[in-house]
PDB file of N, CA and C in Angstrom:
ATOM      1  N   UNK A1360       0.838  -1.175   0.000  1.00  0.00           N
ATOM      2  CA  UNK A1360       0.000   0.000   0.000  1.00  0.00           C
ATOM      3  C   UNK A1360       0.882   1.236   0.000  1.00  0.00           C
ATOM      4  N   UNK A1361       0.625   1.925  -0.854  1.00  0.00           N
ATOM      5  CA  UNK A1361       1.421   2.913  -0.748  1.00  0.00           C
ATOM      6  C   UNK A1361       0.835   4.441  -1.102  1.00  0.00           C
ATOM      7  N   UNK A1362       1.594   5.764  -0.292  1.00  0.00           N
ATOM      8  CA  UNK A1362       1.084   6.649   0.067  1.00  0.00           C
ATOM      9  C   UNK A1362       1.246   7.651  -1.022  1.00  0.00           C
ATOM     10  N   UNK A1363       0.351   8.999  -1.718  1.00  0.00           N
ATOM     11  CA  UNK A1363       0.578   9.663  -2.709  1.00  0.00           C
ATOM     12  C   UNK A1363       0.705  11.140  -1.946  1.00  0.00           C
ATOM     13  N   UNK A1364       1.667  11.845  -2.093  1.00  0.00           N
ATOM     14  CA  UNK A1364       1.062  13.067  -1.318  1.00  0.00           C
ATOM     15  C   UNK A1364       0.775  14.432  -2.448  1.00  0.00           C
ATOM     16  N   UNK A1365       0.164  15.303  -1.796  1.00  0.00           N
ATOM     17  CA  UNK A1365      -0.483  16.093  -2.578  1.00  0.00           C
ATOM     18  C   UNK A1365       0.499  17.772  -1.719  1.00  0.00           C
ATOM     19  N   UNK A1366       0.694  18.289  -2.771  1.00  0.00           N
ATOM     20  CA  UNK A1366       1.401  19.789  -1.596  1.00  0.00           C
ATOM     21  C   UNK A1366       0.786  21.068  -2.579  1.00  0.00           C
ATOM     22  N   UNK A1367       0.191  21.860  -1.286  1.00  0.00           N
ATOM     23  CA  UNK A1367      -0.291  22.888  -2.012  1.00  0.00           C
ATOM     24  C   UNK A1367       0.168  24.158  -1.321  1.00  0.00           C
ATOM     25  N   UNK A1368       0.769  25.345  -1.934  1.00  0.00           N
ATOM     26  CA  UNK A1368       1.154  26.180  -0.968  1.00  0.00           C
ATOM     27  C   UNK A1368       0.330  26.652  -0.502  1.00  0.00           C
ATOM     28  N   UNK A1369      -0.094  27.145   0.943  1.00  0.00           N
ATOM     29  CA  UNK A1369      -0.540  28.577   1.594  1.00  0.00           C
ATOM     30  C   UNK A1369      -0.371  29.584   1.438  1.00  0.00           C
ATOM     31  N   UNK A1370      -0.870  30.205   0.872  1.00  0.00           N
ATOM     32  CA  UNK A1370      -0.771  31.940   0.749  1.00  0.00           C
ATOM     33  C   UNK A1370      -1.753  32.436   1.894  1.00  0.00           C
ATOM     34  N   UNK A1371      -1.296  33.491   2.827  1.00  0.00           N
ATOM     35  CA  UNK A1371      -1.717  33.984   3.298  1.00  0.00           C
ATOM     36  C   UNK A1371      -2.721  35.556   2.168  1.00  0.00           C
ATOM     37  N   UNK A1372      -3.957  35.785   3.205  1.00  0.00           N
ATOM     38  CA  UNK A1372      -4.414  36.665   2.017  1.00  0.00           C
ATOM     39  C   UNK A1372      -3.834  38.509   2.297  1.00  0.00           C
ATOM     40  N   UNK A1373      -3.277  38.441   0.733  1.00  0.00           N
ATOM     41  CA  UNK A1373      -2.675  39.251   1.015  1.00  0.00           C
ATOM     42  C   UNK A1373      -0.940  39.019   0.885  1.00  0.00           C
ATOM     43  N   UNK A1374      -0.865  38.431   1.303  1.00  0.00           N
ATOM     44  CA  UNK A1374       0.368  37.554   1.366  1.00  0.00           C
ATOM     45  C   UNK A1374       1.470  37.315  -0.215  1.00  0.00           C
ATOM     46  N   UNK A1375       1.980  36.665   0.480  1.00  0.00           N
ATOM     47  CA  UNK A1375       3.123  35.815  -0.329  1.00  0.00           C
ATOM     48  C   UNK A1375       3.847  34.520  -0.287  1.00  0.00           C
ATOM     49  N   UNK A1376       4.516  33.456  -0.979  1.00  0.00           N
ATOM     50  CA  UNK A1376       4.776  32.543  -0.594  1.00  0.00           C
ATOM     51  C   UNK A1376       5.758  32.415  -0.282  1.00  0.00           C
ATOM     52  N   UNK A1377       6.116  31.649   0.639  1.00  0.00           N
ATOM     53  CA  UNK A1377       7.135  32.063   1.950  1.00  0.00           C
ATOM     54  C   UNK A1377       7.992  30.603   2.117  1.00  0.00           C
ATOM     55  N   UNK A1378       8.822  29.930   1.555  1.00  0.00           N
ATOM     56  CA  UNK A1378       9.250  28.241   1.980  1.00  0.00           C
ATOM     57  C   UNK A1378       8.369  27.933   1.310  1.00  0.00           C
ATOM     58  N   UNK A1379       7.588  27.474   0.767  1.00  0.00           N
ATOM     59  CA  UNK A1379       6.386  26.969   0.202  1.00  0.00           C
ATOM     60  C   UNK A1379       6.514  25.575  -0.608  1.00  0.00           C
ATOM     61  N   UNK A1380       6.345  24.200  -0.318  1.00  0.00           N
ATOM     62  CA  UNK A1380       6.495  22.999  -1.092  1.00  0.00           C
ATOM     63  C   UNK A1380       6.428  23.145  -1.811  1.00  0.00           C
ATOM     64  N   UNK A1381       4.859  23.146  -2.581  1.00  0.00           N
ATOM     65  CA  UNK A1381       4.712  22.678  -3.787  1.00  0.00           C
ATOM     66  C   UNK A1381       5.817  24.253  -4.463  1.00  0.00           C
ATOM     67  N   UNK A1382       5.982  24.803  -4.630  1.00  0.00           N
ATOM     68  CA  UNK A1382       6.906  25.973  -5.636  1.00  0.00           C
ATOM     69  C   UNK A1382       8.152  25.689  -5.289  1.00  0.00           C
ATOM     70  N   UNK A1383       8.643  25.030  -4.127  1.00  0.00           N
ATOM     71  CA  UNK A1383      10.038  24.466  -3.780  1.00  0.00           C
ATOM     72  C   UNK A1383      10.299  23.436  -4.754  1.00  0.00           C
ATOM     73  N   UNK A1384       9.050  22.547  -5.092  1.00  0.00           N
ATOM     74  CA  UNK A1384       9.162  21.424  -6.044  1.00  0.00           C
ATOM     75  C   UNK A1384       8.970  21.447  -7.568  1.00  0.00           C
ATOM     76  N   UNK A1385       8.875  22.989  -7.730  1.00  0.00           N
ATOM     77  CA  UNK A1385       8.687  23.246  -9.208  1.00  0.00           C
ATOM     78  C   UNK A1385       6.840  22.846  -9.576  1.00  0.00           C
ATOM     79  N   UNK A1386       6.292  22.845  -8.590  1.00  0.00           N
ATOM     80  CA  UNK A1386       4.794  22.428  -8.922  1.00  0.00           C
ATOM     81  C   UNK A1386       4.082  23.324  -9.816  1.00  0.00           C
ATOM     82  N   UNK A1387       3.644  22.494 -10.782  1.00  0.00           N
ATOM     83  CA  UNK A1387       3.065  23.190 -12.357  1.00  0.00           C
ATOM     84  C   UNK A1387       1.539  22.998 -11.936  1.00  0.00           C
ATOM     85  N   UNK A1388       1.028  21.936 -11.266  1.00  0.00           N
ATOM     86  CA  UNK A1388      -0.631  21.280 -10.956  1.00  0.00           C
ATOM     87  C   UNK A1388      -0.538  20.478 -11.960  1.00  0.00           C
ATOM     88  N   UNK A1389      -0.107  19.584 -12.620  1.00  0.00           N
ATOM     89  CA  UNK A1389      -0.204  18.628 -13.679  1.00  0.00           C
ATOM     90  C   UNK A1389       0.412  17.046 -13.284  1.00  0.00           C
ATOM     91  N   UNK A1390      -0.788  16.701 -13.555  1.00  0.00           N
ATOM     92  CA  UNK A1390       0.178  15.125 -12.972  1.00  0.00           C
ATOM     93  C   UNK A1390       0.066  13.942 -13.991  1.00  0.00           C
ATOM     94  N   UNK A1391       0.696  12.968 -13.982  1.00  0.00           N
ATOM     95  CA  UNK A1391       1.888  12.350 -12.995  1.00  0.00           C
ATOM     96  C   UNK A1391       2.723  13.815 -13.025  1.00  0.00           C
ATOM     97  N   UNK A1392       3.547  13.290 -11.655  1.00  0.00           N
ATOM     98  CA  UNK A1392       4.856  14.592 -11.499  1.00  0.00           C
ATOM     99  C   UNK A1392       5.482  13.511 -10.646  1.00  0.00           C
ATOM    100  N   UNK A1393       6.568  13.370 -11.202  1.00  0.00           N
ATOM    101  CA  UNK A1393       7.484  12.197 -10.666  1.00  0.00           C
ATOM    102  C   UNK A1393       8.705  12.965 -10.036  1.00  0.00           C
ATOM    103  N   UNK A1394       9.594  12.978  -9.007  1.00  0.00           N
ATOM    104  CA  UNK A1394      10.665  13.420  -8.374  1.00  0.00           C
ATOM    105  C   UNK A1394      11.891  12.523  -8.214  1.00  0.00           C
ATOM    106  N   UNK A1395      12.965  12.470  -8.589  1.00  0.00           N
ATOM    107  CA  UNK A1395      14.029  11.487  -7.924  1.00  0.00           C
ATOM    108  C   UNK A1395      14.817  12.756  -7.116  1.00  0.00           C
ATOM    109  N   UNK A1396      14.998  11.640  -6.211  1.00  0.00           N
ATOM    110  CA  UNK A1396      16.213  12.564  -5.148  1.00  0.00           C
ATOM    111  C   UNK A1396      17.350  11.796  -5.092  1.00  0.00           C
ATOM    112  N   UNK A1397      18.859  12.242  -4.896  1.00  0.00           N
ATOM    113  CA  UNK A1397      19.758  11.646  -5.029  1.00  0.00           C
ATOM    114  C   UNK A1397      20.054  11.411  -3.095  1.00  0.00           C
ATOM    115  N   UNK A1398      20.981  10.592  -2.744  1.00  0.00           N
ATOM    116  CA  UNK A1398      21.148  10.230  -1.486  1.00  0.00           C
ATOM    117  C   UNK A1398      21.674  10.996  -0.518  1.00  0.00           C
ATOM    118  N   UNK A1399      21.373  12.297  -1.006  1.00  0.00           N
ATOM    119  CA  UNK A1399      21.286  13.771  -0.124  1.00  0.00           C
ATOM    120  C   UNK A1399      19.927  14.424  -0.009  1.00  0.00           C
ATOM    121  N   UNK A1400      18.903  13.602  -0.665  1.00  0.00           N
ATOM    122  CA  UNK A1400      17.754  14.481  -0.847  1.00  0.00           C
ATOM    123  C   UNK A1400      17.415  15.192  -2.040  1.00  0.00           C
ATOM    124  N   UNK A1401      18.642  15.484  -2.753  1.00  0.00           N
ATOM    125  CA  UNK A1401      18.341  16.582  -3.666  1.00  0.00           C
ATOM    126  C   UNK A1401      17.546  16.099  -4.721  1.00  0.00           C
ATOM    127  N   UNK A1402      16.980  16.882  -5.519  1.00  0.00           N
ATOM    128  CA  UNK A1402      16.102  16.809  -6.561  1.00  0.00           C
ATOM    129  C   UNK A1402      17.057  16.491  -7.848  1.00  0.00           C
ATOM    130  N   UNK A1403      17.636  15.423  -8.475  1.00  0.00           N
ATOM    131  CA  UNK A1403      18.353  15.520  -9.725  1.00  0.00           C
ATOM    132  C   UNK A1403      17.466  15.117 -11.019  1.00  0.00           C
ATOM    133  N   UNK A1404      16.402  14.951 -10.946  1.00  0.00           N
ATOM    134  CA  UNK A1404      15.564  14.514 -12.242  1.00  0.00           C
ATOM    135  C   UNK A1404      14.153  14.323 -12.035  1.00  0.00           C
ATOM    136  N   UNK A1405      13.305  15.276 -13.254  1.00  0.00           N
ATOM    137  CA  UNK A1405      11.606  15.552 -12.865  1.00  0.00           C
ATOM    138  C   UNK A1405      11.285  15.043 -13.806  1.00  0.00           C
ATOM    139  N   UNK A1406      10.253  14.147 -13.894  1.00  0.00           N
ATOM    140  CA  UNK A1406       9.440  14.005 -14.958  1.00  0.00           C
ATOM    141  C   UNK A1406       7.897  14.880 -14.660  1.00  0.00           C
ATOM    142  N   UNK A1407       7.200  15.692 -16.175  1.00  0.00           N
ATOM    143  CA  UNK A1407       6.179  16.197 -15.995  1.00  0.00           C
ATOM    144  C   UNK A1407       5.280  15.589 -16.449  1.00  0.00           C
ATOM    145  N   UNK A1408       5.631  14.436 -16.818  1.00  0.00           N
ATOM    146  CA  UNK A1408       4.576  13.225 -17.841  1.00  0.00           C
ATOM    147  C   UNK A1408       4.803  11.687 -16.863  1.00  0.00           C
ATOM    148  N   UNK A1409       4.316  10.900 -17.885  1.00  0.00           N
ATOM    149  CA  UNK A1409       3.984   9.589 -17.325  1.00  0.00           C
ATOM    150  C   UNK A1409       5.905   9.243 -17.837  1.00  0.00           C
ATOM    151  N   UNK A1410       5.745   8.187 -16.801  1.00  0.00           N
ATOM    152  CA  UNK A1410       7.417   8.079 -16.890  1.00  0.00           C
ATOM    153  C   UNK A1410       7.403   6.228 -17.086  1.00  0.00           C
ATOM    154  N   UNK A1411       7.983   5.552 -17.950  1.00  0.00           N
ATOM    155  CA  UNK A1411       8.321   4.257 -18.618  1.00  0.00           C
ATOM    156  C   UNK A1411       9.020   3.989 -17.078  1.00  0.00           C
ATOM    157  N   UNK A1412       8.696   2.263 -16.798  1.00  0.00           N
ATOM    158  CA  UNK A1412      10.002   1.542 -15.788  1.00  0.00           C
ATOM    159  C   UNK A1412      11.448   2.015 -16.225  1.00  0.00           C
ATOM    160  N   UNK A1413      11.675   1.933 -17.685  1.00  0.00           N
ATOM    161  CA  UNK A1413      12.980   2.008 -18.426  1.00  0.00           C
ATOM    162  C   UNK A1413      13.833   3.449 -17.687  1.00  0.00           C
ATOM    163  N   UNK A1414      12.504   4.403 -17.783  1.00  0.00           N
ATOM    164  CA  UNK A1414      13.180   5.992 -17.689  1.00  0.00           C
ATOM    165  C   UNK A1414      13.563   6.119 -16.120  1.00  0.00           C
ATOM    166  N   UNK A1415      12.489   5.640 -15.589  1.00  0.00           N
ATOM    167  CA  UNK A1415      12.683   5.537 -14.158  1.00  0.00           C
ATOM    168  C   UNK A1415      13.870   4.756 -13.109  1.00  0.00           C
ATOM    169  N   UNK A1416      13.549   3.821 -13.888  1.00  0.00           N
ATOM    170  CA  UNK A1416      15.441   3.145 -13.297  1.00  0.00           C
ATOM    171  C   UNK A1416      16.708   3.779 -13.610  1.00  0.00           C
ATOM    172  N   UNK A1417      16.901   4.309 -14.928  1.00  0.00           N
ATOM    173  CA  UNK A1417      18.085   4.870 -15.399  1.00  0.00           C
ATOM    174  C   UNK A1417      17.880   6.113 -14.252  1.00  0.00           C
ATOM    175  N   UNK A1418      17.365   6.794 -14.078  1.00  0.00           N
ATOM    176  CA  UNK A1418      16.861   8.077 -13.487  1.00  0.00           C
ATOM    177  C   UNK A1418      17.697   7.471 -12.132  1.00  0.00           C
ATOM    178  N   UNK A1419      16.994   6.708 -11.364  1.00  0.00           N
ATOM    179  CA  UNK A1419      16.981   6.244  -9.787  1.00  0.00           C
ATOM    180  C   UNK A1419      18.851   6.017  -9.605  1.00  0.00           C
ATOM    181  N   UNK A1420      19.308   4.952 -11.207  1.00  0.00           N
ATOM    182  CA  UNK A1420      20.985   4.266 -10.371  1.00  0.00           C
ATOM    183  C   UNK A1420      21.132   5.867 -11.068  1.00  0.00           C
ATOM    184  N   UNK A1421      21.137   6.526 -11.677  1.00  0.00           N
ATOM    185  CA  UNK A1421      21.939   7.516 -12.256  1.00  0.00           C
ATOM    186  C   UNK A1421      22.216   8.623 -10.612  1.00  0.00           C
ATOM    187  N   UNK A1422      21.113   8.420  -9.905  1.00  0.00           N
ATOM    188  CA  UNK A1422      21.031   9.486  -8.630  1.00  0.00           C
ATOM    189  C   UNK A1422      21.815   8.571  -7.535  1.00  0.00           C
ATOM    190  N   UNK A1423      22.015   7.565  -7.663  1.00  0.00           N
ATOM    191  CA  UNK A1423      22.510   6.724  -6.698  1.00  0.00           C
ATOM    192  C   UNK A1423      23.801   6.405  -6.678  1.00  0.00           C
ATOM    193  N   UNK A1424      23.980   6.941  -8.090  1.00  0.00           N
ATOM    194  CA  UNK A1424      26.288   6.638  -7.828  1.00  0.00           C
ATOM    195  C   UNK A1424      26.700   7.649  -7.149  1.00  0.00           C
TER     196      UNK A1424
END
């Protein structure tokens, strides 16, 4: 079972966005939106479409050397 999460920023009204996830993550509102992080966390490769097993593995060892 596995979990999907959804991030939406808060704007205060009036406001501005401040740290804000989803704009930390480049969030367009379009999904699939796929993320790899390399073994620091960092973000090294986005997909904005549906992503092949093929693309996704190369993606994952490419973040992992």
């Amino acid at each position: 079972n596995s979990n999907i999460v959804f991030a939406y920023d808060y704007i205060p009204e009036g406001g501005a966005i401040e740290n804000g996830y989803y704009t930390t993550l480049g969030g367009r509102g379009t999904y699939p939106y796929t993320l790899v992080l390399d073994k620091q966390g960092v973000i090294v490769e986005i997909f904005h479409s549906s992503v092949t097993y093929e693309m996704l593995k190369e993606a994952v060892d490419k973040a992992l050397q």
